[in-house]
Amino acid sequence: MPRILGVDPGLTRCGVGVIDLSKSRQVTLVEVDTFRSDPKAELALRIGSLGTLIEELIVRTRPDAIAIERVFSQQNVSTVMGTAQISGVVMMLAHKHNIPVAMHTPTEVKAAVTGSGRAGKEQVGKMVAKILGLAEVPKPADAADSLAIAICHGWRSAGSSVPASSSATKAQLAWHAAEQAAKASKK
């Protein structure tokens, strides 16, 4: 059963979620959290403290893969810089621990979890809770987003083997249909 660490990178709030994925693409929550750093602290201290927390999580949960949200924005350079810095730390830790890394865009993640690449944060959070069988949406949104990233990676890496059964969610079935349509259009 593959274990996936999803990371919603951020310098102030970094969402981390670990899931297990069964052969039938059922997803189970292992752990979720949001690591924080003090915006008033020195940059090296902030990056170092988040890196230490992430490495402790990697050592404790032993993921088979790490999925990171790929963020692009021309609007807020300081936010993108913090995101890029933490993404780099996660990639370095993955290399150190010999764990494969994948990057997924927000649109990919939304489409995988909700069936629509234009879904809002609230819809993503609700689907994450539903997929994982949680009574409520993980808070803050960074935590739910990290789980969505892990789920996206798990479903994408599992290929198009969605069982046509009642155990598949609507999002899984929509993802499967989109994969089949993409394959058909390439032929």
Coordinates of N, CA, C and O in Angstrom, one line a residue:
M1 N 0.9 -1.2 0.0 CA 0.0 0.0 0.0 C 0.9 1.2 0.0 O 1.6 1.5 1.0
P2 N 0.9 2.0 -1.1 CA 1.8 3.2 -1.1 C 1.4 4.2 -0.1 O 0.2 4.5 0.1
R3 N 2.3 4.9 0.5 CA 2.1 6.0 1.4 C 2.6 7.3 0.7 O 3.7 7.3 0.2
I4 N 1.8 8.3 0.7 CA 2.1 9.5 0.0 C 2.0 10.7 0.9 O 1.0 10.9 1.7
L5 N 3.1 11.5 0.9 CA 3.1 12.8 1.6 C 2.8 13.9 0.7 O 3.5 14.1 -0.3
G6 N 1.7 14.6 0.9 CA 1.3 15.8 0.1 C 1.7 17.0 0.9 O 1.6 17.1 2.1
V7 N 2.3 18.0 0.1 CA 2.8 19.2 0.7 C 2.2 20.4 0.0 O 2.3 20.6 -1.2
D8 N 1.5 21.3 0.8 CA 1.1 22.6 0.3 C 2.1 23.6 0.8 O 1.9 24.1 1.9
P9 N 3.1 23.9 0.0 CA 4.3 24.6 0.5 C 3.9 26.1 0.9 O 3.2 26.7 0.1
G10 N 4.4 26.6 2.0 CA 4.3 27.9 2.3 C 5.3 28.3 3.4 O 5.6 27.4 4.2
L11 N 5.7 29.5 3.5 CA 6.7 29.9 4.5 C 6.1 30.2 5.8 O 6.6 29.9 6.9
T12 N 4.8 30.7 5.8 CA 4.1 31.0 7.1 C 3.3 29.8 7.5 O 3.4 29.4 8.7
R13 N 2.6 29.2 6.6 CA 1.8 28.0 6.9 C 2.1 27.0 5.8 O 1.9 27.2 4.6
C14 N 2.6 25.8 6.2 CA 2.9 24.7 5.2 C 2.0 23.5 5.6 O 2.2 22.9 6.6
G15 N 1.1 23.2 4.7 CA 0.2 22.1 4.9 C 0.9 20.8 4.6 O 1.6 20.7 3.5
V16 N 0.8 19.8 5.4 CA 1.3 18.5 5.2 C 0.3 17.4 5.5 O -0.4 17.5 6.5
G17 N 0.1 16.5 4.6 CA -0.8 15.4 4.8 C -0.3 14.1 4.2 O 0.3 14.1 3.2
V18 N -0.5 13.1 5.0 CA 0.0 11.8 4.6 C -1.2 10.8 4.5 O -2.0 10.8 5.4
I19 N -1.2 10.1 3.4 CA -2.3 9.2 3.1 C -1.7 7.8 2.7 O -0.6 7.7 2.3
D20 N -2.5 6.8 2.9 CA -2.2 5.5 2.3 C -3.2 5.2 1.2 O -4.4 5.6 1.3
L21 N -2.7 4.6 0.1 CA -3.6 4.3 -1.0 C -3.6 2.8 -1.3 O -2.6 2.2 -1.4
S22 N -4.9 2.3 -1.3 CA -5.0 0.8 -1.5 C -5.0 0.5 -3.0 O -5.0 1.4 -3.8
K23 N -4.9 -0.8 -3.3 CA -4.9 -1.2 -4.8 C -6.2 -0.7 -5.5 O -6.2 -0.5 -6.7
S24 N -7.3 -0.6 -4.7 CA -8.5 -0.2 -5.3 C -8.7 1.3 -5.3 O -9.8 1.8 -5.5
R25 N -7.6 2.0 -5.0 CA -7.5 3.5 -5.0 C -8.3 4.1 -3.9 O -8.7 5.3 -3.9
Q26 N -8.6 3.3 -2.8 CA -9.2 3.9 -1.6 C -8.1 4.6 -0.9 O -7.0 4.1 -0.8
V27 N -8.5 5.7 -0.3 CA -7.5 6.5 0.4 C -7.8 6.5 1.9 O -9.0 6.7 2.3
T28 N -6.8 6.4 2.7 CA -6.9 6.4 4.2 C -6.0 7.5 4.7 O -4.8 7.6 4.4
L29 N -6.5 8.3 5.7 CA -5.7 9.3 6.3 C -4.7 8.7 7.3 O -5.1 7.8 8.1
V30 N -3.5 9.1 7.2 CA -2.4 8.7 8.2 C -2.2 9.9 9.2 O -2.2 9.7 10.4
E31 N -2.0 11.0 8.6 CA -1.6 12.2 9.5 C -1.8 13.5 8.6 O -1.6 13.5 7.4
V32 N -2.3 14.5 9.3 CA -2.4 15.8 8.6 C -2.0 16.9 9.7 O -2.3 16.8 10.9
D33 N -1.4 18.0 9.2 CA -1.0 19.1 10.1 C -0.7 20.3 9.2 O -0.6 20.2 8.0
T34 N -0.5 21.4 9.9 CA -0.1 22.6 9.2 C 1.1 23.1 10.1 O 0.9 23.5 11.2
F35 N 2.3 23.1 9.5 CA 3.5 23.6 10.2 C 3.6 25.1 9.9 O 3.3 25.6 8.8
R36 N 3.9 25.9 11.0 CA 3.9 27.3 10.9 C 5.3 27.9 11.3 O 6.1 27.2 12.0
S37 N 5.6 29.0 10.7 CA 6.8 29.8 11.1 C 6.4 31.2 11.4 O 5.5 31.7 10.8
D38 N 7.2 31.8 12.3 CA 6.9 33.2 12.7 C 7.3 34.2 11.6 O 8.5 34.2 11.3
P39 N 6.4 34.9 11.0 CA 6.8 35.9 10.0 C 7.8 36.9 10.4 O 8.4 37.5 9.5
K40 N 7.9 37.1 11.7 CA 8.9 38.1 12.2 C 10.3 37.6 12.4 O 11.2 38.3 12.6
A41 N 10.4 36.3 12.3 CA 11.7 35.6 12.5 C 12.6 35.8 11.3 O 12.1 36.0 10.2
E42 N 13.9 35.6 11.5 CA 14.8 35.6 10.4 C 14.5 34.5 9.4 O 14.1 33.4 9.7
L43 N 14.7 34.8 8.1 CA 14.3 33.9 7.0 C 15.0 32.5 7.2 O 14.3 31.5 7.1
A44 N 16.3 32.5 7.4 CA 17.0 31.2 7.6 C 16.4 30.4 8.7 O 16.3 29.2 8.6
L45 N 16.0 31.0 9.8 CA 15.4 30.3 10.9 C 14.1 29.8 10.6 O 13.8 28.6 10.9
R46 N 13.3 30.5 9.8 CA 12.0 30.1 9.4 C 12.1 28.8 8.5 O 11.4 27.8 8.7
I47 N 12.9 28.9 7.5 CA 13.1 27.8 6.6 C 13.7 26.6 7.3 O 13.2 25.5 7.1
G48 N 14.7 26.8 8.2 CA 15.3 25.7 8.9 C 14.3 25.0 9.8 O 14.3 23.8 9.9
S49 N 13.4 25.8 10.5 CA 12.5 25.2 11.4 C 11.4 24.4 10.7 O 11.1 23.3 11.1
L50 N 11.0 24.9 9.6 CA 10.0 24.2 8.8 C 10.7 22.9 8.2 O 10.1 21.8 8.2
G51 N 11.9 23.0 7.7 CA 12.6 21.9 7.2 C 12.8 20.8 8.3 O 12.6 19.6 8.0
T52 N 13.1 21.2 9.5 CA 13.2 20.2 10.6 C 11.9 19.5 10.8 O 11.9 18.3 11.0
L53 N 10.8 20.2 10.9 CA 9.5 19.6 11.1 C 9.1 18.6 9.9 O 8.6 17.5 10.2
I54 N 9.4 19.1 8.7 CA 9.1 18.2 7.6 C 9.9 16.9 7.6 O 9.4 15.8 7.3
E55 N 11.2 17.1 7.9 CA 12.1 15.9 8.0 C 11.6 15.0 9.1 O 11.6 13.7 8.9
E56 N 11.2 15.5 10.2 CA 10.7 14.6 11.3 C 9.5 13.9 10.8 O 9.3 12.7 11.2
L57 N 8.6 14.5 10.1 CA 7.4 13.9 9.5 C 7.8 12.8 8.5 O 7.3 11.7 8.6
I58 N 8.8 13.0 7.7 CA 9.3 12.0 6.7 C 9.8 10.8 7.5 O 9.5 9.7 7.1
V59 N 10.6 11.0 8.5 CA 11.2 9.9 9.2 C 10.2 9.1 9.9 O 10.2 7.9 10.0
R60 N 9.2 9.8 10.5 CA 8.1 9.2 11.3 C 7.2 8.4 10.4 O 6.8 7.3 10.8
T61 N 6.8 8.9 9.3 CA 5.7 8.3 8.5 C 6.2 7.5 7.3 O 5.5 6.7 6.7
R62 N 7.5 7.7 6.9 CA 8.2 6.9 5.8 C 7.3 6.8 4.5 O 7.0 5.8 4.1
P63 N 7.1 8.0 3.9 CA 6.3 7.9 2.7 C 7.1 7.3 1.5 O 8.3 7.3 1.5
D64 N 6.3 6.7 0.6 CA 6.9 6.1 -0.6 C 7.1 7.2 -1.7 O 7.8 7.0 -2.7
A65 N 6.3 8.3 -1.6 CA 6.4 9.4 -2.6 C 6.0 10.7 -1.9 O 5.3 10.7 -0.9
I66 N 6.5 11.8 -2.5 CA 6.2 13.1 -2.0 C 5.6 13.9 -3.1 O 6.2 13.9 -4.2
A67 N 4.4 14.5 -2.9 CA 3.8 15.3 -3.9 C 3.7 16.7 -3.4 O 3.3 17.0 -2.3
I68 N 4.1 17.7 -4.2 CA 4.2 19.1 -3.9 C 3.3 19.9 -4.9 O 3.4 19.6 -6.1
E69 N 2.6 20.8 -4.3 CA 1.9 21.7 -5.2 C 2.8 22.7 -5.9 O 3.6 23.3 -5.3
R70 N 2.7 22.7 -7.3 CA 3.5 23.6 -8.1 C 2.7 24.9 -8.2 O 1.6 24.9 -8.7
V71 N 3.3 26.0 -7.8 CA 2.6 27.2 -7.8 C 3.3 28.2 -8.7 O 4.5 28.3 -8.7
F72 N 2.5 28.9 -9.4 CA 3.0 30.0 -10.3 C 2.1 31.2 -10.1 O 0.9 31.1 -10.2
S73 N 2.7 32.3 -9.9 CA 1.9 33.6 -9.8 C 2.8 34.7 -10.2 O 4.0 34.8 -9.8
Q74 N 2.3 35.6 -10.9 CA 3.0 36.8 -11.2 C 2.5 38.0 -10.3 O 3.0 39.1 -10.4
Q75 N 1.6 37.7 -9.5 CA 1.0 38.7 -8.7 C 1.8 39.1 -7.4 O 2.1 40.2 -7.1
N76 N 2.1 38.1 -6.6 CA 2.7 38.3 -5.3 C 4.0 37.6 -5.2 O 4.1 36.4 -4.8
V77 N 5.1 38.3 -5.6 CA 6.4 37.7 -5.7 C 6.9 37.2 -4.3 O 7.5 36.1 -4.3
S78 N 6.6 37.9 -3.3 CA 7.1 37.4 -2.0 C 6.5 36.1 -1.5 O 7.2 35.3 -0.9
T79 N 5.2 35.9 -1.8 CA 4.5 34.7 -1.5 C 5.1 33.5 -2.3 O 5.3 32.5 -1.8
V80 N 5.3 33.8 -3.6 CA 5.9 32.8 -4.5 C 7.3 32.4 -4.1 O 7.7 31.2 -4.1
M81 N 8.1 33.4 -3.6 CA 9.4 33.1 -3.2 C 9.4 32.2 -2.0 O 10.1 31.2 -1.9
G82 N 8.6 32.4 -1.0 CA 8.4 31.6 0.2 C 8.0 30.2 -0.2 O 8.5 29.2 0.3
T83 N 7.0 30.1 -1.1 CA 6.6 28.8 -1.5 C 7.7 28.0 -2.3 O 7.9 26.9 -2.0
A84 N 8.4 28.7 -3.1 CA 9.5 28.1 -3.8 C 10.6 27.7 -2.9 O 11.2 26.6 -3.0
Q85 N 10.9 28.5 -1.9 CA 12.0 28.1 -0.9 C 11.6 26.8 -0.1 O 12.4 25.9 0.0
I86 N 10.4 26.7 0.3 CA 9.9 25.6 1.0 C 9.8 24.3 0.1 O 10.2 23.2 0.5
S87 N 9.4 24.6 -1.1 CA 9.4 23.5 -2.1 C 10.8 22.9 -2.3 O 11.0 21.7 -2.4
G88 N 11.8 23.8 -2.4 CA 13.2 23.4 -2.5 C 13.6 22.6 -1.3 O 14.3 21.6 -1.5
V89 N 13.2 23.0 -0.1 CA 13.6 22.2 1.1 C 13.0 20.8 1.0 O 13.7 19.8 1.3
V90 N 11.8 20.7 0.6 CA 11.1 19.4 0.6 C 11.8 18.6 -0.5 O 12.0 17.4 -0.2
M91 N 12.1 19.1 -1.6 CA 12.8 18.3 -2.7 C 14.2 17.9 -2.2 O 14.6 16.7 -2.4
M92 N 14.9 18.7 -1.5 CA 16.2 18.3 -0.9 C 16.0 17.2 0.1 O 16.8 16.2 0.1
L93 N 15.0 17.3 0.9 CA 14.7 16.2 1.9 C 14.3 14.9 1.2 O 14.7 13.8 1.6
A94 N 13.6 15.0 0.2 CA 13.2 13.8 -0.6 C 14.4 13.2 -1.2 O 14.6 11.9 -1.1
H95 N 15.3 14.0 -1.7 CA 16.6 13.4 -2.3 C 17.4 12.8 -1.1 O 17.9 11.7 -1.3
K96 N 17.5 13.4 0.0 CA 18.2 12.9 1.1 C 17.7 11.5 1.6 O 18.5 10.7 1.9
H97 N 16.4 11.4 1.5 CA 15.8 10.2 2.0 C 15.4 9.2 0.9 O 14.7 8.2 1.1
N98 N 15.8 9.5 -0.3 CA 15.6 8.7 -1.5 C 14.2 8.4 -1.8 O 13.7 7.3 -2.0
I99 N 13.4 9.5 -1.8 CA 11.9 9.4 -2.1 C 11.6 10.1 -3.3 O 12.0 11.3 -3.5
P100 N 10.9 9.5 -4.3 CA 10.5 10.2 -5.5 C 9.6 11.4 -5.2 O 8.8 11.4 -4.3
V101 N 9.7 12.5 -6.0 CA 8.9 13.7 -5.9 C 8.1 13.9 -7.2 O 8.7 13.7 -8.3
A102 N 6.9 14.4 -7.0 CA 6.1 14.8 -8.1 C 5.5 16.2 -7.8 O 5.3 16.5 -6.6
M103 N 5.4 17.0 -8.8 CA 4.8 18.3 -8.7 C 3.4 18.3 -9.4 O 3.3 17.8 -10.5
H104 N 2.4 18.9 -8.8 CA 1.1 19.0 -9.4 C 0.6 20.4 -9.3 O 0.7 21.0 -8.2
T105 N 0.0 20.9 -10.4 CA -0.6 22.2 -10.4 C -1.9 22.3 -9.6 O -2.6 21.2 -9.4
P106 N -2.3 23.4 -9.1 CA -3.6 23.5 -8.4 C -4.7 23.0 -9.3 O -5.7 22.4 -8.7
T107 N -4.7 23.3 -10.6 CA -5.8 22.9 -11.4 C -5.8 21.3 -11.5 O -6.9 20.7 -11.5
E108 N -4.7 20.7 -11.6 CA -4.6 19.2 -11.6 C -5.3 18.7 -10.3 O -6.0 17.7 -10.3
V109 N -4.9 19.3 -9.2 CA -5.3 18.8 -7.9 C -6.8 18.9 -7.8 O -7.5 18.0 -7.4
K110 N -7.3 20.1 -8.1 CA -8.8 20.4 -8.0 C -9.5 19.4 -8.9 O -10.6 18.8 -8.5
A111 N -9.0 19.2 -10.2 CA -9.7 18.2 -11.1 C -9.7 16.8 -10.5 O -10.7 16.1 -10.6
A112 N -8.6 16.4 -10.0 CA -8.5 15.0 -9.4 C -9.5 14.8 -8.3 O -10.1 13.7 -8.2
V113 N -9.6 15.8 -7.4 CA -10.4 15.6 -6.2 C -11.9 15.9 -6.4 O -12.8 15.2 -5.8
T114 N -12.2 16.9 -7.2 CA -13.6 17.4 -7.4 C -14.2 17.0 -8.8 O -15.4 17.1 -8.9
G115 N -13.3 16.8 -9.7 CA -13.8 16.6 -11.1 C -13.8 17.9 -11.9 O -14.1 17.9 -13.1
S116 N -13.5 19.0 -11.2 CA -13.4 20.3 -11.9 C -12.1 21.0 -11.5 O -11.9 21.2 -10.3
G117 N -11.4 21.5 -12.5 CA -10.2 22.2 -12.3 C -10.4 23.7 -11.8 O -9.5 24.4 -11.4
R118 N -11.7 24.0 -11.8 CA -12.1 25.4 -11.3 C -12.7 25.4 -9.9 O -13.3 26.4 -9.5
A119 N -12.7 24.3 -9.2 CA -13.3 24.2 -7.9 C -12.7 25.2 -6.9 O -11.5 25.5 -7.0
G120 N -13.5 25.7 -6.0 CA -13.0 26.5 -5.0 C -12.5 25.8 -3.8 O -12.7 24.5 -3.7
K121 N -11.8 26.5 -2.9 CA -11.2 25.8 -1.7 C -12.2 25.1 -0.9 O -11.9 24.0 -0.4
E122 N -13.4 25.7 -0.7 CA -14.4 25.0 0.1 C -14.8 23.7 -0.5 O -15.0 22.7 0.2
Q123 N -15.0 23.7 -1.8 CA -15.4 22.4 -2.5 C -14.3 21.4 -2.4 O -14.6 20.2 -2.2
V124 N -13.1 21.8 -2.6 CA -11.9 20.9 -2.4 C -11.9 20.3 -1.0 O -11.8 19.1 -0.8
G125 N -12.0 21.1 0.0 CA -12.0 20.7 1.4 C -13.1 19.7 1.6 O -12.9 18.7 2.3
K126 N -14.4 20.0 1.1 CA -15.5 19.0 1.4 C -15.2 17.7 0.7 O -15.6 16.6 1.3
M127 N -14.7 17.7 -0.5 CA -14.4 16.4 -1.2 C -13.3 15.7 -0.5 O -13.3 14.4 -0.4
V128 N -12.3 16.4 0.0 CA -11.2 15.7 0.8 C -11.8 15.0 2.0 O -11.5 13.8 2.2
A129 N -12.7 15.7 2.7 CA -13.3 15.1 3.9 C -14.2 13.9 3.4 O -14.1 12.8 4.1
K130 N -14.9 14.0 2.3 CA -15.7 12.9 1.9 C -14.9 11.7 1.4 O -15.2 10.5 1.8
I131 N -13.8 11.9 0.7 CA -13.0 10.9 0.2 C -12.3 10.1 1.3 O -12.2 8.9 1.3
L132 N -11.9 10.8 2.4 CA -11.3 10.2 3.5 C -12.2 9.8 4.6 O -11.8 9.2 5.6
G133 N -13.5 10.0 4.4 CA -14.5 9.6 5.4 C -14.4 10.4 6.7 O -14.6 9.8 7.8
L134 N -14.0 11.7 6.6 CA -13.8 12.5 7.8 C -15.2 13.2 8.1 O -15.9 13.6 7.2
A135 N -15.4 13.4 9.4 CA -16.6 14.1 9.8 C -16.6 15.6 9.5 O -17.7 16.2 9.3
E136 N -15.4 16.2 9.4 CA -15.3 17.6 9.0 C -14.1 17.8 8.2 O -13.2 17.0 8.1
V137 N -14.1 19.0 7.5 CA -12.9 19.4 6.7 C -11.7 19.7 7.5 O -11.9 20.4 8.5
P138 N -10.6 19.2 7.2 CA -9.4 19.5 8.0 C -9.1 21.0 7.9 O -9.3 21.6 6.8
K139 N -8.7 21.6 9.0 CA -8.5 23.1 9.1 C -7.0 23.3 9.5 O -6.5 22.5 10.2
P140 N -6.4 24.4 9.0 CA -6.9 25.3 8.0 C -6.9 24.7 6.6 O -6.5 23.6 6.4
A141 N -7.2 25.6 5.7 CA -7.3 25.1 4.3 C -6.0 24.5 3.8 O -6.0 23.6 3.0
D142 N -4.8 24.9 4.3 CA -3.5 24.4 3.9 C -3.5 22.9 4.2 O -2.9 22.1 3.5
A143 N -4.1 22.4 5.3 CA -4.1 21.0 5.7 C -4.9 20.2 4.7 O -4.5 19.2 4.2
A144 N -6.1 20.7 4.4 CA -7.0 20.1 3.4 C -6.3 20.0 2.0 O -6.4 19.0 1.3
D145 N -5.7 21.1 1.7 CA -5.0 21.2 0.4 C -3.9 20.2 0.3 O -3.7 19.5 -0.8
S146 N -3.1 20.0 1.4 CA -2.0 19.0 1.3 C -2.6 17.6 1.1 O -2.0 16.8 0.4
L147 N -3.7 17.3 1.7 CA -4.3 16.0 1.5 C -4.8 15.8 0.0 O -4.7 14.8 -0.6
A148 N -5.4 16.9 -0.5 CA -5.8 16.9 -1.9 C -4.7 16.7 -2.8 O -4.8 15.9 -3.8
I149 N -3.5 17.2 -2.5 CA -2.3 17.0 -3.4 C -1.9 15.6 -3.3 O -1.6 15.0 -4.3
A150 N -1.9 15.0 -2.1 CA -1.5 13.6 -1.9 C -2.5 12.7 -2.7 O -2.1 11.7 -3.3
I151 N -3.8 13.0 -2.5 CA -4.8 12.2 -3.2 C -4.7 12.3 -4.7 O -4.7 11.3 -5.4
C152 N -4.5 13.5 -5.2 CA -4.2 13.7 -6.7 C -3.1 12.8 -7.1 O -3.2 12.1 -8.1
H153 N -2.0 12.9 -6.4 CA -0.8 12.1 -6.8 C -1.1 10.6 -6.8 O -0.7 9.8 -7.7
G154 N -1.7 10.2 -5.7 CA -2.1 8.7 -5.6 C -2.9 8.2 -6.7 O -2.7 7.2 -7.3
W155 N -4.0 9.0 -7.1 CA -4.9 8.6 -8.1 C -4.2 8.6 -9.5 O -4.4 7.8 -10.3
R156 N -3.4 9.7 -9.7 CA -2.7 9.8 -11.0 C -1.6 8.7 -11.1 O -1.5 8.1 -12.2
S157 N -0.9 8.4 -10.1 CA 0.2 7.4 -10.2 C -0.4 6.0 -10.2 O 0.3 5.1 -10.7
A158 N -1.6 5.8 -9.8 CA -2.2 4.5 -9.8 C -2.8 4.1 -11.2 O -3.2 3.0 -11.4
G159 N -2.7 5.0 -12.1 CA -3.1 4.8 -13.5 C -4.6 4.8 -13.6 O -5.3 5.3 -12.8
S160 N -5.1 4.1 -14.6 CA -6.6 4.2 -14.9 C -7.3 3.0 -14.5 O -8.2 2.5 -15.1
S161 N -6.9 2.4 -13.3 CA -7.5 1.2 -12.8 C -8.6 1.4 -11.8 O -8.7 0.7 -10.8
V162 N -9.5 2.4 -12.1 CA -10.6 2.6 -11.2 C -11.6 1.5 -11.3 O -12.1 1.2 -12.4
P163 N -11.9 0.9 -10.3 CA -12.9 -0.2 -10.3 C -14.3 0.4 -10.6 O -14.7 1.4 -10.1
A164 N -15.0 -0.3 -11.5 CA -16.4 0.2 -11.8 C -17.3 -0.4 -10.7 O -18.1 -1.3 -10.9
S165 N -17.2 0.1 -9.5 CA -17.9 -0.4 -8.4 C -18.4 0.8 -7.5 O -18.1 1.9 -7.7
S166 N -19.2 0.4 -6.6 CA -19.8 1.5 -5.7 C -18.7 2.1 -4.8 O -19.0 3.1 -4.1
S167 N -17.5 1.4 -4.7 CA -16.5 2.0 -3.8 C -15.8 3.2 -4.5 O -15.1 3.9 -3.8
A168 N -15.9 3.4 -5.8 CA -15.3 4.5 -6.4 C -16.1 5.7 -6.2 O -17.3 5.7 -6.3
T169 N -15.4 6.8 -5.9 CA -16.1 8.1 -5.6 C -16.5 8.7 -7.0 O -15.9 8.4 -8.0
K170 N -17.3 9.7 -7.0 CA -17.6 10.5 -8.2 C -16.4 11.1 -8.8 O -16.2 11.2 -10.0
A171 N -15.5 11.6 -7.9 CA -14.3 12.3 -8.4 C -13.4 11.2 -9.0 O -12.8 11.5 -10.1
Q172 N -13.3 10.0 -8.4 CA -12.5 9.0 -9.1 C -13.1 8.6 -10.4 O -12.3 8.4 -11.4
L173 N -14.4 8.4 -10.5 CA -15.0 8.1 -11.8 C -14.8 9.2 -12.8 O -14.5 8.9 -14.0
A174 N -14.9 10.5 -12.4 CA -14.7 11.6 -13.3 C -13.3 11.6 -13.8 O -13.0 11.8 -15.0
W175 N -12.3 11.4 -12.9 CA -10.9 11.3 -13.2 C -10.7 10.2 -14.2 O -10.0 10.4 -15.2
H176 N -11.2 9.0 -14.0 CA -11.1 7.9 -14.8 C -11.6 8.2 -16.2 O -11.0 7.9 -17.3
A177 N -12.8 8.8 -16.3 CA -13.4 9.2 -17.6 C -12.5 10.2 -18.3 O -12.3 10.0 -19.6
A178 N -11.9 11.1 -17.6 CA -11.0 12.1 -18.3 C -9.8 11.4 -18.8 O -9.3 11.8 -19.9
E179 N -9.2 10.5 -18.0 CA -8.0 9.8 -18.5 C -8.3 9.0 -19.7 O -7.5 8.9 -20.7
Q180 N -9.5 8.3 -19.7 CA -9.9 7.5 -20.9 C -10.1 8.4 -22.1 O -9.7 8.0 -23.2
A181 N -10.7 9.5 -22.0 CA -10.9 10.5 -23.1 C -9.6 11.0 -23.6 O -9.4 11.1 -24.8
A182 N -8.7 11.3 -22.7 CA -7.4 11.8 -23.1 C -6.6 10.7 -23.9 O -6.0 11.0 -24.9
K183 N -6.7 9.5 -23.5 CA -6.0 8.4 -24.2 C -6.7 8.2 -25.6 O -6.0 7.9 -26.5
A184 N -8.0 8.3 -25.6 CA -8.7 8.1 -26.9 C -8.3 9.2 -27.9 O -8.2 8.9 -29.1
S185 N -8.2 10.4 -27.4 CA -7.9 11.5 -28.3 C -6.5 11.4 -28.9 O -6.2 12.0 -29.9
K186 N -5.6 10.7 -28.2 CA -4.2 10.6 -28.6 C -4.0 9.5 -29.7 O -3.0 9.5 -30.4
K187 N -5.1 8.7 -29.9 CA -5.0 7.6 -30.8 C -5.3 8.0 -32.2 O -5.8 9.0 -32.6

